[in-house]
Coordinates of C-alpha atoms in Angstrom, one line a residue:
M936 CA 0.0 0.0 0.0
T937 CA 1.5 3.3 -1.1
L938 CA 0.0 6.7 -0.6
T939 CA 1.4 9.8 -2.4
A940 CA 1.5 13.5 -1.9
P941 CA 2.1 14.5 1.7
S942 CA -0.6 17.2 1.6
L943 CA -3.5 15.1 0.2
P944 CA -6.9 16.7 0.9
F945 CA -9.2 14.6 3.0
Q946 CA -11.5 13.3 0.3
Q947 CA -8.5 12.4 -1.9
L948 CA -6.9 10.5 1.0
K949 CA -10.2 8.6 1.3
Q950 CA -9.9 7.5 -2.3
H951 CA -6.3 6.4 -1.9
L952 CA -7.0 4.5 1.3
A953 CA -10.1 2.9 -0.2
S954 CA -8.0 1.5 -3.0
G955 CA -5.9 -0.2 -1.2
V956 CA 8.6 -19.1 34.0
V957 CA 7.4 -18.7 37.0
A958 CA 4.1 -19.0 38.8
L959 CA 2.7 -15.6 39.4
S960 CA 0.8 -16.2 42.6
T961 CA 2.8 -13.6 44.5
W962 CA 1.9 -11.0 41.9
L963 CA -1.7 -12.0 41.7
M964 CA -2.2 -11.8 45.5
A965 CA -0.8 -8.3 45.5
T966 CA -2.7 -7.0 42.4
G967 CA -5.3 -5.1 44.2
A968 CA -2.7 -2.9 45.9
L969 CA -0.6 -2.2 42.8
A970 CA -0.1 1.4 42.2
N971 CA 1.5 1.3 38.7
D972 CA 2.9 -0.9 36.0
A973 CA 6.4 -0.8 37.4
E974 CA 5.4 -3.2 40.1
L975 CA 4.3 -5.9 37.5
P976 CA 6.5 -8.3 35.5
K977 CA 7.6 -7.3 32.0
G978 CA 4.6 -7.4 29.6
H979 CA 2.0 -7.1 32.4
F980 CA 0.0 -3.9 32.6
L981 CA -2.9 -2.4 34.5
L982 CA -5.7 -1.7 32.1
P983 CA -5.8 2.1 31.4
D984 CA -8.8 4.1 32.7
A985 CA -8.9 5.9 29.4
G986 CA -7.6 5.0 25.9
N987 CA -6.0 1.7 24.9
M988 CA -2.3 2.4 25.1
V989 CA -0.1 0.6 27.6
G990 CA 3.7 0.4 28.3
E991 CA 6.5 2.5 26.9
V992 CA 9.4 2.4 24.5
Y993 CA 12.8 2.5 26.3
T994 CA 16.4 1.7 25.6
V995 CA 19.0 -0.7 27.1
T996 CA 22.7 -1.0 26.5
A997 CA 24.0 -4.2 25.0
S998 CA 26.9 -6.1 26.6
E999 CA 29.7 -7.9 24.7
E1000 CA 28.0 -11.2 25.0
D1001 CA 24.5 -10.1 24.0
T1002 CA 22.7 -10.9 20.8
L1003 CA 19.7 -8.9 19.8
L1004 CA 17.6 -12.0 20.4
D1005 CA 18.9 -12.4 23.9
I1006 CA 17.9 -8.8 24.6
A1007 CA 14.5 -9.3 23.0
R1008 CA 13.7 -12.4 25.1
E1009 CA 14.8 -10.7 28.3
H1010 CA 12.5 -7.8 27.6
N1011 CA 9.4 -9.7 26.3
V1012 CA 9.6 -8.9 22.6
G1013 CA 10.0 -11.1 19.6
Y1014 CA 12.3 -11.4 16.6
E1015 CA 10.4 -9.1 14.2
E1016 CA 9.7 -6.5 16.9
I1017 CA 13.3 -6.1 18.0
R1018 CA 14.5 -6.2 14.4
M1019 CA 12.1 -3.5 13.2
A1020 CA 12.8 -1.3 16.2
N1021 CA 16.6 -1.5 15.6
P1022 CA 17.0 -1.8 11.8
D1023 CA 20.7 -0.8 11.9
V1024 CA 21.8 -3.1 14.7
S1025 CA 23.3 -6.5 14.0
I1026 CA 21.1 -9.4 15.2
W1027 CA 24.0 -11.5 16.3
V1028 CA 26.6 -9.0 17.3
P1029 CA 25.0 -5.7 18.4
G1030 CA 28.3 -4.7 20.1
E1031 CA 29.2 -3.8 23.6
G1032 CA 27.7 -0.4 24.5
T1033 CA 25.2 -0.3 21.7
E1034 CA 21.9 1.3 22.6
V1035 CA 19.0 -1.0 21.8
T1036 CA 15.4 0.2 21.5
I1037 CA 12.8 -2.0 23.3
P1038 CA 9.4 -1.5 21.7
S1039 CA 7.4 -2.3 24.8
Q1040 CA 4.5 0.1 24.1
F1041 CA 1.3 -1.5 22.8
L1042 CA -2.1 -0.5 21.5
L1043 CA -4.6 -3.0 22.9
P1044 CA -6.6 -4.7 20.1
D1045 CA -10.1 -3.4 19.4
E1046 CA -11.7 -6.6 20.6
P1047 CA -13.5 -7.5 23.8
R1048 CA -11.0 -7.6 26.7
T1049 CA -11.7 -11.2 27.7
G1050 CA -9.7 -14.4 27.7
I1051 CA -7.0 -14.5 25.1
V1052 CA -6.7 -12.3 22.0
I1053 CA -4.1 -13.3 19.4
N1054 CA -3.2 -10.8 16.7
V1055 CA -1.3 -12.8 14.0
A1056 CA -0.3 -9.7 12.1
E1057 CA 1.4 -8.4 15.2
L1058 CA 2.8 -11.7 16.3
R1059 CA 1.6 -11.1 19.8
M1060 CA -0.9 -12.5 22.3
Y1061 CA -2.9 -10.5 24.8
Y1062 CA -4.3 -12.3 27.9
Y1063 CA -6.9 -10.7 30.1
P1064 CA -7.0 -12.8 33.3
E1065 CA -10.1 -12.9 35.4
V1066 CA -9.6 -10.9 38.7
E1067 CA -11.1 -11.1 42.1
N1068 CA -13.2 -8.4 43.6
G1069 CA -10.9 -5.5 44.6
E1070 CA -8.2 -6.5 42.2
A1071 CA -7.1 -4.2 39.4
P1072 CA -8.0 -5.4 35.9
R1073 CA -4.9 -6.0 33.9
V1074 CA -3.5 -7.4 30.6
E1075 CA -0.5 -9.6 29.9
T1076 CA 1.1 -9.6 26.5
Y1077 CA 3.6 -12.0 25.0
P1078 CA 5.5 -12.4 21.7
I1079 CA 4.5 -15.5 19.8
G1080 CA 5.4 -17.5 16.7
I1081 CA 2.7 -18.3 14.2
G1082 CA 2.1 -20.3 11.0
R1083 CA 4.3 -19.6 8.0
D1084 CA 3.2 -19.2 4.4
A1085 CA 0.8 -22.0 3.3
Y1086 CA 0.3 -22.9 7.0
N1087 CA -1.6 -19.8 8.2
T1088 CA -2.8 -19.9 11.8
P1089 CA -6.6 -20.1 11.5
L1090 CA -8.6 -17.0 12.5
G1091 CA -11.8 -16.8 14.5
I1092 CA -13.1 -17.4 18.0
T1093 CA -12.4 -20.7 19.7
E1094 CA -11.6 -21.9 23.2
T1095 CA -9.1 -23.8 25.2
T1096 CA -10.0 -27.5 25.7
M1097 CA -7.1 -29.2 27.5
R1098 CA -3.8 -28.6 29.2
L1099 CA -0.9 -31.0 28.6
E1100 CA 2.3 -31.0 30.7
N1101 CA 5.2 -32.8 29.0
P1102 CA 3.2 -33.6 25.9
A1103 CA 4.3 -36.1 23.3
W1104 CA 4.4 -34.9 19.7
Y1105 CA 2.9 -36.9 16.9
P1106 CA 4.2 -35.5 13.6
P1107 CA 1.4 -34.8 11.2
E1108 CA 1.0 -36.6 7.9
S1109 CA 2.4 -33.6 6.0
I1110 CA 5.7 -33.7 7.9
R1111 CA 6.0 -37.4 7.6
R1112 CA 5.4 -37.2 3.9
E1113 CA 8.0 -34.5 3.4
A1114 CA 10.5 -36.5 5.4
A1115 CA 9.8 -39.6 3.3
E1116 CA 10.4 -37.5 0.2
R1117 CA 13.8 -36.6 1.6
G1118 CA 14.6 -40.2 2.4
D1119 CA 14.2 -39.7 6.1
A1120 CA 12.1 -41.8 8.4
P1121 CA 10.4 -39.6 11.1
P1122 CA 9.3 -41.3 14.3
A1123 CA 5.6 -41.9 14.8
V1124 CA 5.9 -40.0 18.1
V1125 CA 8.5 -37.7 19.7
P1126 CA 8.5 -38.2 23.5
P1127 CA 8.8 -35.4 26.0
G1128 CA 12.4 -34.0 26.1
P1129 CA 14.7 -31.5 24.5
D1130 CA 13.9 -32.8 21.0
N1131 CA 10.2 -32.2 21.4
P1132 CA 9.1 -29.1 19.4
L1133 CA 6.1 -28.6 21.7
G1134 CA 8.3 -27.9 24.6
Q1135 CA 7.2 -28.7 28.2
Y1136 CA 3.6 -27.3 28.1
A1137 CA 0.8 -27.2 25.5
I1138 CA -2.7 -25.8 25.6
L1139 CA -5.1 -27.4 23.1
L1140 CA -7.6 -25.4 21.2
D1141 CA -11.1 -26.4 20.0
I1142 CA -9.6 -26.4 16.5
P1143 CA -8.4 -29.9 15.6
G1144 CA -4.6 -30.0 15.5
Y1145 CA -3.9 -26.5 16.8
L1146 CA -2.3 -25.6 20.1
I1147 CA -0.6 -22.9 22.1
H1148 CA 2.6 -24.4 23.2
G1149 CA 6.3 -23.9 24.1
T1150 CA 9.2 -24.6 21.9
N1151 CA 12.7 -26.1 21.8
Q1152 CA 13.7 -23.4 19.3
P1153 CA 13.0 -20.1 21.1
D1154 CA 14.8 -18.0 18.5
G1155 CA 11.8 -18.5 16.3
I1156 CA 9.5 -16.6 18.6
G1157 CA 8.3 -13.5 16.9
M1158 CA 8.5 -15.1 13.4
R1159 CA 6.1 -16.8 11.0
A1160 CA 7.8 -20.2 11.3
S1161 CA 5.3 -22.8 12.5
R1162 CA 2.8 -25.0 10.8
G1163 CA -0.1 -23.0 12.2
C1164 CA 0.3 -23.5 16.0
I1165 CA 1.0 -20.6 18.3
R1166 CA 4.5 -20.9 19.9
M1167 CA 5.6 -19.1 23.1
H1168 CA 8.9 -18.8 24.9
P1169 CA 9.2 -21.7 27.4
E1170 CA 9.0 -19.3 30.4
D1171 CA 6.0 -17.5 28.9
I1172 CA 3.9 -20.7 28.3
E1173 CA 4.8 -21.9 31.8
S1174 CA 3.6 -18.6 33.2
V1175 CA 0.2 -18.8 31.7
F1176 CA -0.2 -22.6 31.6
W1177 CA -1.5 -23.0 35.1
R1178 CA -3.7 -19.9 35.1
V1179 CA -5.6 -20.2 31.8
P1180 CA -8.8 -22.3 32.7
V1181 CA -10.2 -24.9 30.3
G1182 CA -12.9 -23.2 28.3
T1183 CA -11.1 -19.8 28.1
Q1184 CA -12.1 -17.9 24.9
V1185 CA -9.4 -17.5 22.4
N1186 CA -10.0 -14.8 19.7
I1187 CA -7.5 -15.1 16.8
I1188 CA -7.5 -12.0 14.6
D1189 CA -5.5 -10.5 11.8
A1190 CA -5.4 -6.8 12.5
P1191 CA -2.5 -5.2 10.5
I1192 CA -3.6 -1.7 11.3
K1193 CA -4.3 -0.6 14.9
L1194 CA -5.7 2.7 16.0
G1195 CA -5.8 4.0 19.5
R1196 CA -5.6 6.8 22.0
N1197 CA -3.5 7.5 25.1
A1198 CA -4.7 8.6 28.5
D1199 CA -4.8 12.2 27.3
G1200 CA -7.0 11.4 24.3
E1201 CA -4.3 11.8 21.7
A1202 CA -4.8 9.5 18.7
Y1203 CA -2.2 7.1 17.3
I1204 CA -1.8 4.6 14.5
Q1205 CA 0.3 1.4 14.1
A1206 CA 0.7 -0.9 11.2
F1207 CA 2.1 -4.4 10.5
T1208 CA 2.4 -6.6 7.5
A1209 CA -0.8 -8.5 7.1
T1210 CA -0.7 -12.3 6.9
D1211 CA -3.7 -12.2 4.6
E1212 CA -3.9 -9.5 1.9
Q1213 CA -7.7 -9.3 2.4
A1214 CA -7.1 -8.2 6.0
F1215 CA -5.5 -5.0 4.7
G1216 CA -8.7 -4.1 3.0
M1217 CA -11.1 -1.2 2.4
E1218 CA -13.1 -1.5 5.6
T1219 CA -10.0 -1.4 7.8
L1220 CA -8.4 1.4 5.8
L1221 CA -11.6 3.5 5.9
N1222 CA -11.6 3.1 9.7
V1223 CA -8.2 4.9 9.6
V1224 CA -9.9 7.8 7.8
G1225 CA -12.7 7.8 10.3
L1226 CA -10.4 8.1 13.2
I1227 CA -8.4 10.9 11.5
E1228 CA -11.7 12.8 10.9
A1229 CA -12.8 12.4 14.4
H1230 CA -9.4 13.3 15.8
E1231 CA -8.5 16.5 14.1
G1232 CA -11.0 17.1 11.2
E1233 CA -9.9 17.4 7.6
G1234 CA -7.3 20.0 7.9
R1235 CA -4.8 19.0 10.6
A1236 CA -4.1 15.3 10.5
N1237 CA -0.5 14.5 9.2
Y1238 CA -1.3 12.6 6.0
E1239 CA 2.4 12.2 5.1
Q1240 CA 2.9 10.5 8.4
V1241 CA -0.1 8.2 7.9
S1242 CA 1.1 7.4 4.5
R1243 CA 4.6 6.5 5.8
V1244 CA 3.1 4.3 8.6
L1245 CA 1.0 2.3 6.2
E1246 CA 3.7 1.9 3.7
E1247 CA 6.5 0.9 6.1
A1248 CA 4.3 -1.3 8.4
N1249 CA 7.1 -1.6 10.9
G1250 CA 5.0 -1.7 14.1
Q1251 CA 5.9 1.8 15.3
I1252 CA 3.2 3.6 17.2
V1253 CA 3.0 7.1 15.6
P1254 CA 0.8 10.1 16.4
L1255 CA -1.9 10.9 13.8
S1256 CA -1.1 14.6 14.0

């Protein structure tokens, strides 16, 4: 999607747009008394009283031993997120003393804040745990891996059906067939252990063959690399595994454009690469126009900035004006 002319009038912009690891019991017991997000683990936030923006962007300094993926995992972001936030930094050798940007600010999806919401375009999960009376409502967000081309993670509303600790993995027919074509003989079952791609924990969904699970290849978190399942870092799946009840709603969406406001009412836009070209369609794009119109009217929104955000689709949260 490419928009031209930084000073497009509003109606013309419309035409252009239309074309286009630990248990958290200690934290949970203290939630009601929490005063701010600084008292929560990384990626956990109190729900805002106004708007839908949580977290903040900050920087850290790389050590000699760090890779960008080490830093990403420590700070609860995935491969694509850390790469797009630091395009000029080496993935494998950032270099001692290098300032690394941590994109830990998020616009909550425009979906009911219940259960689990997975935005495949964003490569991120949002979990809204149930809270007791007197506890502050909150959201937890985690980077995930999803299905690669030809193995797209299915969209829609489903629910969790079963939790499996130390699951065995039964390679699907497609993997067995590909292995046979290479002359390999895959096992009928992979027992629990370091060679098991499901990791130590798996949550089954009410979609046959699809799970939320750990992984023995954590460098793939934040990438489109699976055969449709949702992968999490081992410590992240362990964190949620015991707390997500069977029957929890799971809403899987493909929202490449996110719109939002901060606590002061200022409007923002964020864009990602859609996993499905249809998801980046007219209805979603016209919603961008609607928010611009509601935010500043026809004369003051920064159309050049909107154009750049939609074209680059790099996950940056950018003001509309």
